[in-house]
Amino acid sequence: VGGRKVTALLAKLYADQLIAAKVEGIQQSPLIRSGNIPELMLWYLNELNRSVTAEGNKLSDRIVRQDAKIIAWECVKQTFQPTTAKRDTIVAVLSGNDPENRLKYIEERLHLIHTIGAAQDKIRFALDPLAEYLAAMQMLELCQNNEDFWNEFWHQITTASVGIDPITGFLLALQDCIQILGKEANIPQTIAVGLSQLLDATELVEVQQDLLTKEKGVEIAKLEAEAQMEKAKAVDNSGG
């Protein structure tokens, strides 16, 4: 299930990226060429924010990215699965200038999160794969080379009675983020190696299929988006 969700999201994001690149006159987007999924997720946030009109105190892309990562981490950190977080807790963690309105902006203008619960006191991300990638990025920023944290994290994921199956989506996102951002965030190399070995050694078919499906999904998305653009170009050239 996790594989299908992330593949569907990637297909949409890659198609959007290719179309945006064509519209702006770029031959090929660096993100499409490199397959840099963490950067693609951040590009998606920028695009959502770009669609917001200047009216109503528009937030900068930097603040949107910062706040989205913080919210995602709060929604994922308890179980390493996308779930809910208390609204009051998120407001407190956001701190800074006017956190209530910034949270409202993320929900009502960008539609990245939903308020749920009978008391309307909990927040959940609209897209699980996006929450996992943003949470993984925030985790790297918070933890960096803190060995105590990484040891505790490793203990949690390797001793869980249910195994790593329920948190595979987050672990794969974390692996991607470490590969792209790990050096800049000063992440210990032992963590990258250990995580890779843990995923590789797992006999769960779903893990292996998820990795393969994600790679295939990216390639299929590229081909489909390019085909759509070629059809549109052909129609334009024919005058109809």
Short mmCIF file of C-alpha atoms in Angstrom, two decimals:
data_model
loop_
_atom_site.label_atom_id
_atom_site.label_comp_id
_atom_site.label_asym_id
_atom_site.label_seq_id
_atom_site.Cartn_x
_atom_site.Cartn_y
_atom_site.Cartn_z
CA VAL A 1 0.00 0.00 0.00
CA GLY A 2 2.81 2.41 0.93
CA GLY A 3 4.49 1.76 -2.40
CA ARG A 4 1.36 2.60 -4.37
CA LYS A 5 0.84 5.82 -2.40
CA VAL A 6 4.34 7.15 -2.91
CA THR A 7 4.35 6.09 -6.58
CA ALA A 8 1.09 7.93 -7.27
CA LEU A 9 2.42 11.06 -5.56
CA LEU A 10 5.73 10.86 -7.41
CA ALA A 11 3.93 10.46 -10.73
CA LYS A 12 1.94 13.63 -10.08
CA LEU A 13 4.97 15.60 -8.88
CA TYR A 14 7.19 14.58 -11.77
CA ALA A 15 4.46 15.42 -14.29
CA ASP A 16 3.94 18.82 -12.63
CA GLN A 17 7.70 19.43 -12.63
CA LEU A 18 8.07 18.60 -16.31
CA ILE A 19 5.13 20.81 -17.29
CA ALA A 20 6.47 23.70 -15.17
CA ALA A 21 9.90 23.31 -16.75
CA LYS A 22 8.41 23.43 -20.26
CA VAL A 23 6.28 26.46 -19.45
CA GLU A 24 9.31 28.30 -18.09
CA GLY A 25 11.40 27.38 -21.12
CA ILE A 26 13.74 24.95 -19.35
CA GLN A 27 14.80 22.01 -21.50
CA GLN A 28 14.89 19.60 -18.58
CA SER A 29 14.48 20.18 -14.87
CA PRO A 30 17.50 19.18 -12.72
CA LEU A 31 15.10 17.47 -10.30
CA ILE A 32 13.68 15.27 -13.04
CA ARG A 33 17.15 14.44 -14.31
CA SER A 34 18.58 13.58 -10.90
CA GLY A 35 15.58 11.81 -9.35
CA ASN A 36 16.12 13.87 -6.17
CA ILE A 37 12.92 13.03 -4.31
CA PRO A 38 13.54 15.11 -1.13
CA GLU A 39 14.11 18.20 -3.28
CA LEU A 40 11.05 17.34 -5.34
CA MET A 41 8.94 17.37 -2.17
CA LEU A 42 10.26 20.84 -1.30
CA TRP A 43 9.60 22.00 -4.87
CA TYR A 44 6.00 20.84 -4.42
CA LEU A 45 5.65 23.08 -1.35
CA ASN A 46 7.06 26.03 -3.28
CA GLU A 47 4.59 25.43 -6.12
CA LEU A 48 1.64 25.28 -3.75
CA ASN A 49 2.73 28.52 -2.15
CA ARG A 50 3.29 30.17 -5.52
CA SER A 51 -0.37 29.58 -6.36
CA VAL A 52 -1.47 31.65 -3.35
CA THR A 53 -2.29 35.25 -4.20
CA ALA A 54 -0.38 38.05 -2.54
CA GLU A 55 -3.46 39.11 -0.62
CA GLY A 56 -3.78 38.02 2.99
CA ASN A 57 -0.18 38.21 4.19
CA LYS A 58 1.38 35.53 2.02
CA LEU A 59 4.12 33.54 3.76
CA SER A 60 7.55 33.14 2.19
CA ASP A 61 8.58 29.79 0.71
CA ARG A 62 11.24 29.49 3.42
CA ILE A 63 8.71 29.80 6.24
CA VAL A 64 6.31 27.39 4.53
CA ARG A 65 9.06 24.77 4.18
CA GLN A 66 10.22 25.30 7.73
CA ASP A 67 6.74 25.06 9.25
CA ALA A 68 5.69 22.09 7.08
CA LYS A 69 8.74 20.10 8.21
CA ILE A 70 8.07 20.92 11.86
CA ILE A 71 4.40 19.89 11.58
CA ALA A 72 5.31 16.70 9.72
CA TRP A 73 7.80 15.69 12.41
CA GLU A 74 5.22 16.23 15.15
CA CYS A 75 2.79 14.00 13.21
CA VAL A 76 5.34 11.22 12.67
CA LYS A 77 7.80 11.18 15.57
CA GLN A 78 5.75 9.18 18.08
CA THR A 79 5.44 6.01 16.01
CA PHE A 80 7.49 6.85 12.87
CA GLN A 81 4.22 6.56 10.96
CA PRO A 82 2.03 9.42 9.70
CA THR A 83 -0.61 9.99 12.34
CA THR A 84 -2.13 12.89 14.28
CA ALA A 85 -0.55 15.47 16.57
CA LYS A 86 -2.24 17.80 19.01
CA ARG A 87 -2.91 21.23 17.59
CA ASP A 88 -1.80 23.00 20.78
CA THR A 89 1.50 21.13 20.72
CA ILE A 90 2.16 22.11 17.11
CA VAL A 91 1.38 25.76 17.82
CA ALA A 92 3.79 25.71 20.76
CA VAL A 93 6.57 24.09 18.71
CA LEU A 94 6.14 26.49 15.79
CA SER A 95 6.68 29.46 18.14
CA GLY A 96 7.96 32.62 16.42
CA ASN A 97 5.59 35.24 15.04
CA ASP A 98 1.89 34.37 14.99
CA PRO A 99 2.09 30.54 14.91
CA GLU A 100 -1.72 30.17 14.95
CA ASN A 101 -2.10 32.06 11.69
CA ARG A 102 0.86 30.28 10.13
CA LEU A 103 -0.76 26.95 10.96
CA LYS A 104 -4.05 28.23 9.54
CA TYR A 105 -2.21 29.27 6.35
CA ILE A 106 -0.73 25.76 5.93
CA GLU A 107 -4.19 24.26 6.33
CA GLU A 108 -6.55 26.69 4.58
CA ARG A 109 -4.35 28.20 1.87
CA LEU A 110 -2.06 25.27 1.02
CA HIS A 111 -4.34 22.40 2.13
CA LEU A 112 -1.36 20.36 3.36
CA ILE A 113 -3.01 19.38 6.65
CA HIS A 114 -6.46 18.73 8.11
CA THR A 115 -7.93 19.46 11.53
CA ILE A 116 -9.70 16.34 12.79
CA GLY A 117 -11.22 14.86 15.93
CA ALA A 118 -14.51 15.52 17.68
CA ALA A 119 -12.91 18.41 19.54
CA GLN A 120 -11.14 19.66 16.39
CA ASP A 121 -7.91 19.54 18.36
CA LYS A 122 -5.72 17.28 16.22
CA ILE A 123 -3.78 17.80 13.01
CA ARG A 124 -2.99 15.25 10.30
CA PHE A 125 -1.13 15.57 7.00
CA ALA A 126 -3.21 15.15 3.86
CA LEU A 127 -0.53 13.06 2.09
CA ASP A 128 1.34 10.34 3.99
CA PRO A 129 4.42 10.16 1.70
CA LEU A 130 4.87 13.93 1.91
CA ALA A 131 4.62 13.78 5.71
CA GLU A 132 7.25 11.00 5.81
CA TYR A 133 9.76 12.86 3.64
CA LEU A 134 9.30 16.20 5.41
CA ALA A 135 9.52 14.51 8.81
CA ALA A 136 12.73 12.74 7.74
CA MET A 137 14.25 16.08 6.70
CA GLN A 138 13.32 17.66 10.02
CA MET A 139 14.73 14.68 11.88
CA LEU A 140 18.09 15.15 10.15
CA GLU A 141 18.12 18.86 11.00
CA LEU A 142 17.30 18.19 14.66
CA CYS A 143 19.56 15.22 15.28
CA GLN A 144 22.57 15.70 13.02
CA ASN A 145 25.49 13.84 14.67
CA ASN A 146 23.83 13.38 18.08
CA GLU A 147 24.86 9.79 18.82
CA ASP A 148 22.54 9.48 21.84
CA PHE A 149 19.50 10.26 19.72
CA TRP A 150 20.53 7.94 16.90
CA ASN A 151 21.23 5.11 19.35
CA GLU A 152 17.78 5.55 20.89
CA PHE A 153 16.17 5.68 17.44
CA TRP A 154 18.01 2.54 16.39
CA HIS A 155 16.93 0.75 19.56
CA GLN A 156 13.29 1.70 18.95
CA ILE A 157 13.10 0.50 15.38
CA THR A 158 15.08 -2.73 15.86
CA THR A 159 13.31 -3.92 19.02
CA ALA A 160 9.71 -3.10 18.08
CA SER A 161 7.53 -6.18 18.51
CA VAL A 162 5.77 -5.56 15.19
CA GLY A 163 9.01 -5.30 13.23
CA ILE A 164 9.77 -2.57 10.69
CA ASP A 165 6.90 -3.31 8.32
CA PRO A 166 4.59 -0.53 9.64
CA ILE A 167 7.36 2.10 9.41
CA THR A 168 8.87 1.06 6.09
CA GLY A 169 7.58 4.21 4.36
CA PHE A 170 9.36 6.47 6.83
CA LEU A 171 12.57 4.42 6.78
CA LEU A 172 12.71 4.57 2.99
CA ALA A 173 12.13 8.34 3.09
CA LEU A 174 14.84 8.67 5.74
CA GLN A 175 17.23 6.62 3.61
CA ASP A 176 16.58 8.89 0.61
CA CYS A 177 17.09 12.02 2.72
CA ILE A 178 20.33 10.72 4.20
CA GLN A 179 21.67 9.93 0.74
CA ILE A 180 20.90 13.46 -0.49
CA LEU A 181 21.22 15.58 2.66
CA GLY A 182 23.19 13.42 5.10
CA LYS A 183 26.62 14.93 4.48
CA GLU A 184 25.35 18.50 4.83
CA ALA A 185 23.49 17.57 8.04
CA ASN A 186 26.60 15.83 9.42
CA ILE A 187 24.81 12.48 9.85
CA PRO A 188 27.10 9.67 11.08
CA GLN A 189 28.03 7.31 8.27
CA THR A 190 27.24 4.37 10.53
CA ILE A 191 23.56 5.37 10.49
CA ALA A 192 23.39 5.39 6.70
CA VAL A 193 25.13 2.02 6.49
CA GLY A 194 23.04 0.49 9.27
CA LEU A 195 19.77 1.70 7.78
CA SER A 196 20.70 0.35 4.36
CA GLN A 197 21.64 -3.01 5.84
CA LEU A 198 18.44 -3.16 7.88
CA LEU A 199 16.26 -2.56 4.82
CA ASP A 200 18.34 -4.86 2.60
CA ALA A 201 18.33 -7.68 5.13
CA THR A 202 14.59 -7.56 5.71
CA GLU A 203 12.82 -10.51 4.13
CA LEU A 204 9.57 -8.58 3.77
CA VAL A 205 8.52 -8.75 0.14
CA GLU A 206 6.74 -5.43 0.54
CA VAL A 207 10.02 -3.62 1.25
CA GLN A 208 11.68 -4.98 -1.86
CA GLN A 209 8.61 -4.27 -3.98
CA ASP A 210 8.33 -0.75 -2.60
CA LEU A 211 11.87 0.15 -3.62
CA LEU A 212 11.40 -1.32 -7.09
CA THR A 213 7.96 0.21 -7.53
CA LYS A 214 9.21 3.65 -6.56
CA GLU A 215 12.02 3.51 -9.11
CA LYS A 216 9.72 2.22 -11.84
CA GLY A 217 7.08 4.77 -10.90
CA VAL A 218 9.54 7.60 -11.37
CA GLU A 219 10.53 6.36 -14.84
CA ILE A 220 6.92 5.75 -15.86
CA ALA A 221 5.94 9.21 -14.63
CA LYS A 222 8.72 10.79 -16.68
CA LEU A 223 7.67 8.94 -19.84
CA GLU A 224 3.98 9.67 -19.37
CA ALA A 225 4.58 13.36 -18.71
CA GLU A 226 6.86 13.66 -21.74
CA ALA A 227 4.25 11.91 -23.90
CA GLN A 228 1.58 14.34 -22.71
CA MET A 229 3.79 17.30 -23.58
CA GLU A 230 4.55 15.89 -27.05
CA LYS A 231 0.84 15.42 -27.73
CA ALA A 232 0.13 18.97 -26.66
CA LYS A 233 2.96 20.23 -28.84
CA ALA A 234 1.61 18.28 -31.84
CA VAL A 235 -1.83 19.80 -31.35
CA ASP A 236 -0.34 23.30 -31.19
CA ASN A 237 1.68 22.73 -34.37
CA SER A 238 -1.39 21.50 -36.23
CA GLY A 239 -3.29 24.61 -35.24
CA GLY A 240 -6.05 22.74 -33.54
#
